[in-house]
Amino acid sequence: MAERPVAPTAPELVLETDTGSTVMSPGRDYHVGRDPLSDIVFDDARVSWHHAVLRCDHDRWTLEDAQSTNGTYADGSRIHAWDVRPGSVIRFGNPADGPRAVLTGAPPPEPGLPQTVSHPELTGTYRHPSSVRPRPTRTIRIGRAAGNDLVVDDLSVSRHHAELRAHADGGYEIVDLGSHNGTYLNGRPVTRAPAGPGDLVGIGHVTYCLVGDELREYVDTGEVSLDVQDLTVAVDRDGKVLLDHVSFPVGEKCLLAVVGPSGAGKSTLLNALTGQRPADHGTVLYDGRDLYRDYAELRRRIGLVPQDDILHPQLTVRAALSYAAELRFPEDTDKTERQARVDEVIRELGLEQRAGQPVHSLSGGQRKRVSVALELLTKPSLLFLDEPTSGLDPGMDRSVMHMLRRLADDGRTVIVVTHSVLSLDVCDRLLVLAPGGRIAFYGLPDDALAFFGFDEWPEAFEAFDRDQDRDWAGEYRASPFHRHYVTEATTQPRRPDSAPAAPAPPPRPRSPGAQLRTLVRRYTAVLAADRTFLAVMVALPFVMGAMARALAGGKLTRDTAMSTLLVLCVGGVLTGAANAVRELVKERAVYRRERAVGLSRPAYLMSKVVVLGTVTVLQAVVLTLVALAGVDLNAPGGRGVVLPALAEVTLAVALLAFTAMMLGLLVSALVRKEEVTMPLLVLLAVVQVVFCGALLRLHGVPVLAQVSWLVPSRWALGAMAGTIGLARIVPGDLASDPLFRHSVGAWLLDLAVLSVMCVGYGLLVARLLRRREPAVMRK
């Protein structure tokens, strides 16, 4: 029987330097050097990039010099390997005045530390509380306003956000006060729940925890680590593996580039790391917390810039950022507060000179900066970018990468998926994925090509495609790079092999009504800025109305009635469908990203219906009045079925146009590319003409009759024909259709079916929008 490995018995130690202290736990190595990603960093030229390693050897700690240039010293003597214990004093780079480290014994662990954080002492956020106050003996209110007991300076927090209520029996209860972004207990959204010692209460970027007689506050400042452990993703249909046991650590303030040939799993990895499509197996630890389990809370600390711009090109830079701030920040945030944050982000990304320009007038690199600015509004700690330099020239490519370098240096962890290898030198770490979603290399960018044995990156990518049987991942696992950058550098203990924790459902969006108002204003501004669209919207009803007017003459007769009604049907269909057929597909990237950060699906859809519906109905009214105002409709007794004849025809055309608009939204939700919408619009118009009943006899004809029931123009023509008594004006088979009867029942049936179609199309659009959302949002 194989011998079970013996767990280390060495005690925890604390290594104290002039810049801080590090708790060292048995079970992992601690690297010392100038490398910013070292565990103990010394910014001193005498210290080597990788200077020394502190490691646990069963029951003792040892210090090993990593062949440093200027040496490691203890008791004034240069050492290569040395046992250390509490009281040991070490110098790096010089025995007299080199940077000093002192080892002391670690205090015993305190009861009640955060329960849902894996090894708090190894994290950036939970290692030390930002503030400590006595355990509350009464109810305390938490929020952004100055009058709260605990004031949180974070725009994502509502003015009066939550209360921590103390009970007479010594227990506590956390109560959300209808906040915009929610209150979380151990990562789960709650409205009211008991909170005990060790529970994490999350509000914005701040976490509270009861420990002993204290209430501790931990602030996520952005300096967080990410530990990726054994991520595996497979396609359910055929079992094809897209990611194969991917593991690597990402340190605080690190800029990581992910490269690899097409089909290597880069986008799959991005979706798994951001929680949009959780892995089938494995764990992602966000600063010691399980990202999938606590996704509902942590998703607001993750920024994602997809490959497609998440912007409305018609808006100015400032307007685009202002609307985004309005959607992401609480309703009780003053306009001045939001604008101050927008101005801050504009300055941070150097967009002051471009703030008043429409987004479509910017260069590719500038547009990408605006997309990044939009994500920075909420101060994410983790920032992911998918192909941010795609389509940019080499100069813009380098400019964008240097911008990401500055963002990481300012206190964020930045991960960029890219095909470009021009600026890898500005990154701290490089992850190379081989076909099949396996790690071919993880480490310093400068070491990658030498590891593969090539001089240029194109040669390496050709080798991935050419040598598909080569075990790239196996070669890397057997290399010193894997031991140094993965095994020894992992900051969190490995979790047992298991399926990932089920993601917590995101909280219900707060105040869809407020979102709707913002979305309506933004969409109106977008349409108003599109001059071509405005010109077409204004011209189309006048042109179609003039055509119908020319056919009608002064009175609807046997020769003109059917043709006039047909033109009105075509005009109503074209105005409604043309308005809507592009509107969802062209905003798909925007919708996916905004949905992931809390956008209400009903509010988004209703904003389209309200704005486009208003425009469409106005167009229909103009179309009908231009065509028929002053024309003798020749209705029985000069009246319609219920209302004046012109009012009934106008109502039928308006309802037809509105239904066609909903059908256009359905088409827009179905298609994958904007380019196919125009051919489908033409096909849609042809189908409406053929099956409306003006050209072919449909009643009583098998198949054709049933198909025509699904065509909106069939019912609209029936309503208009019933209003004017078409069977009386145009005797014959076509006009004898029962739907054309001049009766209240037939007329109301025609309008009712159109109304049902509107509702049905709307439900289908909502269903299709759900399919386009990140996977985690469908739970």
PDB file of N, CA, C and O in Angstrom, residues 312-336:
ATOM      1  N   HIS A 312     -23.110  52.688 -27.691  1.00  0.00           N
ATOM      2  CA  HIS A 312     -23.995  53.171 -28.750  1.00  0.00           C
ATOM      3  C   HIS A 312     -23.216  54.225 -29.544  1.00  0.00           C
ATOM      4  O   HIS A 312     -22.923  55.301 -29.012  1.00  0.00           O
ATOM      5  N   PRO A 313     -22.848  53.934 -30.781  1.00  0.00           N
ATOM      6  CA  PRO A 313     -21.950  54.833 -31.529  1.00  0.00           C
ATOM      7  C   PRO A 313     -22.522  56.217 -31.765  1.00  0.00           C
ATOM      8  O   PRO A 313     -21.770  57.161 -32.000  1.00  0.00           O
ATOM      9  N   GLN A 314     -23.847  56.377 -31.698  1.00  0.00           N
ATOM     10  CA  GLN A 314     -24.438  57.689 -31.972  1.00  0.00           C
ATOM     11  C   GLN A 314     -24.249  58.666 -30.812  1.00  0.00           C
ATOM     12  O   GLN A 314     -24.306  59.880 -31.001  1.00  0.00           O
ATOM     13  N   LEU A 315     -24.041  58.138 -29.598  1.00  0.00           N
ATOM     14  CA  LEU A 315     -23.927  59.003 -28.424  1.00  0.00           C
ATOM     15  C   LEU A 315     -22.525  59.570 -28.296  1.00  0.00           C
ATOM     16  O   LEU A 315     -21.553  58.996 -28.784  1.00  0.00           O
ATOM     17  N   THR A 316     -22.414  60.693 -27.607  1.00  0.00           N
ATOM     18  CA  THR A 316     -21.089  61.217 -27.289  1.00  0.00           C
ATOM     19  C   THR A 316     -20.474  60.368 -26.177  1.00  0.00           C
ATOM     20  O   THR A 316     -21.173  59.621 -25.489  1.00  0.00           O
ATOM     21  N   VAL A 317     -19.173  60.500 -26.009  1.00  0.00           N
ATOM     22  CA  VAL A 317     -18.480  59.735 -24.976  1.00  0.00           C
ATOM     23  C   VAL A 317     -19.091  60.016 -23.606  1.00  0.00           C
ATOM     24  O   VAL A 317     -19.396  59.100 -22.834  1.00  0.00           O
ATOM     25  N   ARG A 318     -19.277  61.288 -23.294  1.00  0.00           N
ATOM     26  CA  ARG A 318     -19.819  61.640 -21.978  1.00  0.00           C
ATOM     27  C   ARG A 318     -21.246  61.117 -21.807  1.00  0.00           C
ATOM     28  O   ARG A 318     -21.608  60.609 -20.737  1.00  0.00           O
ATOM     29  N   ALA A 319     -22.067  61.218 -22.858  1.00  0.00           N
ATOM     30  CA  ALA A 319     -23.448  60.743 -22.751  1.00  0.00           C
ATOM     31  C   ALA A 319     -23.488  59.227 -22.561  1.00  0.00           C
ATOM     32  O   ALA A 319     -24.269  58.719 -21.742  1.00  0.00           O
ATOM     33  N   ALA A 320     -22.657  58.490 -23.300  1.00  0.00           N
ATOM     34  CA  ALA A 320     -22.634  57.031 -23.161  1.00  0.00           C
ATOM     35  C   ALA A 320     -22.252  56.626 -21.748  1.00  0.00           C
ATOM     36  O   ALA A 320     -22.879  55.731 -21.147  1.00  0.00           O
ATOM     37  N   LEU A 321     -21.246  57.282 -21.185  1.00  0.00           N
ATOM     38  CA  LEU A 321     -20.826  56.957 -19.818  1.00  0.00           C
ATOM     39  C   LEU A 321     -21.870  57.399 -18.796  1.00  0.00           C
ATOM     40  O   LEU A 321     -22.089  56.720 -17.784  1.00  0.00           O
ATOM     41  N   SER A 322     -22.535  58.522 -19.053  1.00  0.00           N
ATOM     42  CA  SER A 322     -23.544  59.023 -18.109  1.00  0.00           C
ATOM     43  C   SER A 322     -24.744  58.086 -18.025  1.00  0.00           C
ATOM     44  O   SER A 322     -25.247  57.798 -16.931  1.00  0.00           O
ATOM     45  N   TYR A 323     -25.219  57.603 -19.175  1.00  0.00           N
ATOM     46  CA  TYR A 323     -26.340  56.668 -19.149  1.00  0.00           C
ATOM     47  C   TYR A 323     -25.944  55.361 -18.465  1.00  0.00           C
ATOM     48  O   TYR A 323     -26.729  54.772 -17.716  1.00  0.00           O
ATOM     49  N   ALA A 324     -24.715  54.888 -18.721  1.00  0.00           N
ATOM     50  CA  ALA A 324     -24.254  53.660 -18.070  1.00  0.00           C
ATOM     51  C   ALA A 324     -24.191  53.844 -16.560  1.00  0.00           C
ATOM     52  O   ALA A 324     -24.585  52.950 -15.790  1.00  0.00           O
ATOM     53  N   ALA A 325     -23.711  55.010 -16.111  1.00  0.00           N
ATOM     54  CA  ALA A 325     -23.656  55.284 -14.673  1.00  0.00           C
ATOM     55  C   ALA A 325     -25.057  55.314 -14.075  1.00  0.00           C
ATOM     56  O   ALA A 325     -25.291  54.833 -12.955  1.00  0.00           O
ATOM     57  N   GLU A 326     -25.990  55.858 -14.816  1.00  0.00           N
ATOM     58  CA  GLU A 326     -27.371  55.938 -14.314  1.00  0.00           C
ATOM     59  C   GLU A 326     -27.973  54.549 -14.134  1.00  0.00           C
ATOM     60  O   GLU A 326     -28.742  54.308 -13.205  1.00  0.00           O
ATOM     61  N   LEU A 327     -27.620  53.618 -15.035  1.00  0.00           N
ATOM     62  CA  LEU A 327     -28.144  52.261 -14.932  1.00  0.00           C
ATOM     63  C   LEU A 327     -27.469  51.462 -13.819  1.00  0.00           C
ATOM     64  O   LEU A 327     -28.104  50.622 -13.181  1.00  0.00           O
ATOM     65  N   ARG A 328     -26.191  51.717 -13.581  1.00  0.00           N
ATOM     66  CA  ARG A 328     -25.431  50.871 -12.655  1.00  0.00           C
ATOM     67  C   ARG A 328     -25.425  51.382 -11.225  1.00  0.00           C
ATOM     68  O   ARG A 328     -25.187  50.603 -10.302  1.00  0.00           O
ATOM     69  N   PHE A 329     -25.660  52.674 -11.045  1.00  0.00           N
ATOM     70  CA  PHE A 329     -25.640  53.227  -9.692  1.00  0.00           C
ATOM     71  C   PHE A 329     -27.069  53.328  -9.152  1.00  0.00           C
ATOM     72  O   PHE A 329     -28.033  53.382  -9.920  1.00  0.00           O
ATOM     73  N   PRO A 330     -27.230  53.391  -7.842  1.00  0.00           N
ATOM     74  CA  PRO A 330     -28.580  53.468  -7.248  1.00  0.00           C
ATOM     75  C   PRO A 330     -29.356  54.699  -7.708  1.00  0.00           C
ATOM     76  O   PRO A 330     -28.777  55.719  -8.093  1.00  0.00           O
ATOM     77  N   GLU A 331     -30.673  54.578  -7.619  1.00  0.00           N
ATOM     78  CA  GLU A 331     -31.544  55.693  -8.010  1.00  0.00           C
ATOM     79  C   GLU A 331     -31.303  56.933  -7.157  1.00  0.00           C
ATOM     80  O   GLU A 331     -31.506  58.058  -7.615  1.00  0.00           O
ATOM     81  N   ASP A 332     -30.909  56.726  -5.890  1.00  0.00           N
ATOM     82  CA  ASP A 332     -30.729  57.872  -4.999  1.00  0.00           C
ATOM     83  C   ASP A 332     -29.371  58.554  -5.175  1.00  0.00           C
ATOM     84  O   ASP A 332     -29.006  59.425  -4.391  1.00  0.00           O
ATOM     85  N   THR A 333     -28.627  58.167  -6.194  1.00  0.00           N
ATOM     86  CA  THR A 333     -27.360  58.843  -6.499  1.00  0.00           C
ATOM     87  C   THR A 333     -27.656  60.143  -7.232  1.00  0.00           C
ATOM     88  O   THR A 333     -28.353  60.142  -8.249  1.00  0.00           O
ATOM     89  N   ASP A 334     -27.168  61.250  -6.719  1.00  0.00           N
ATOM     90  CA  ASP A 334     -27.386  62.543  -7.361  1.00  0.00           C
ATOM     91  C   ASP A 334     -26.692  62.590  -8.711  1.00  0.00           C
ATOM     92  O   ASP A 334     -25.665  61.939  -8.929  1.00  0.00           O
ATOM     93  N   LYS A 335     -27.244  63.405  -9.593  1.00  0.00           N
ATOM     94  CA  LYS A 335     -26.623  63.577 -10.905  1.00  0.00           C
ATOM     95  C   LYS A 335     -25.201  64.105 -10.760  1.00  0.00           C
ATOM     96  O   LYS A 335     -24.300  63.703 -11.509  1.00  0.00           O
ATOM     97  N   THR A 336     -24.991  64.988  -9.784  1.00  0.00           N
ATOM     98  CA  THR A 336     -23.641  65.538  -9.584  1.00  0.00           C
ATOM     99  C   THR A 336     -22.667  64.443  -9.151  1.00  0.00           C
ATOM    100  O   THR A 336     -21.498  64.455  -9.561  1.00  0.00           O
TER     101      THR A 336
END
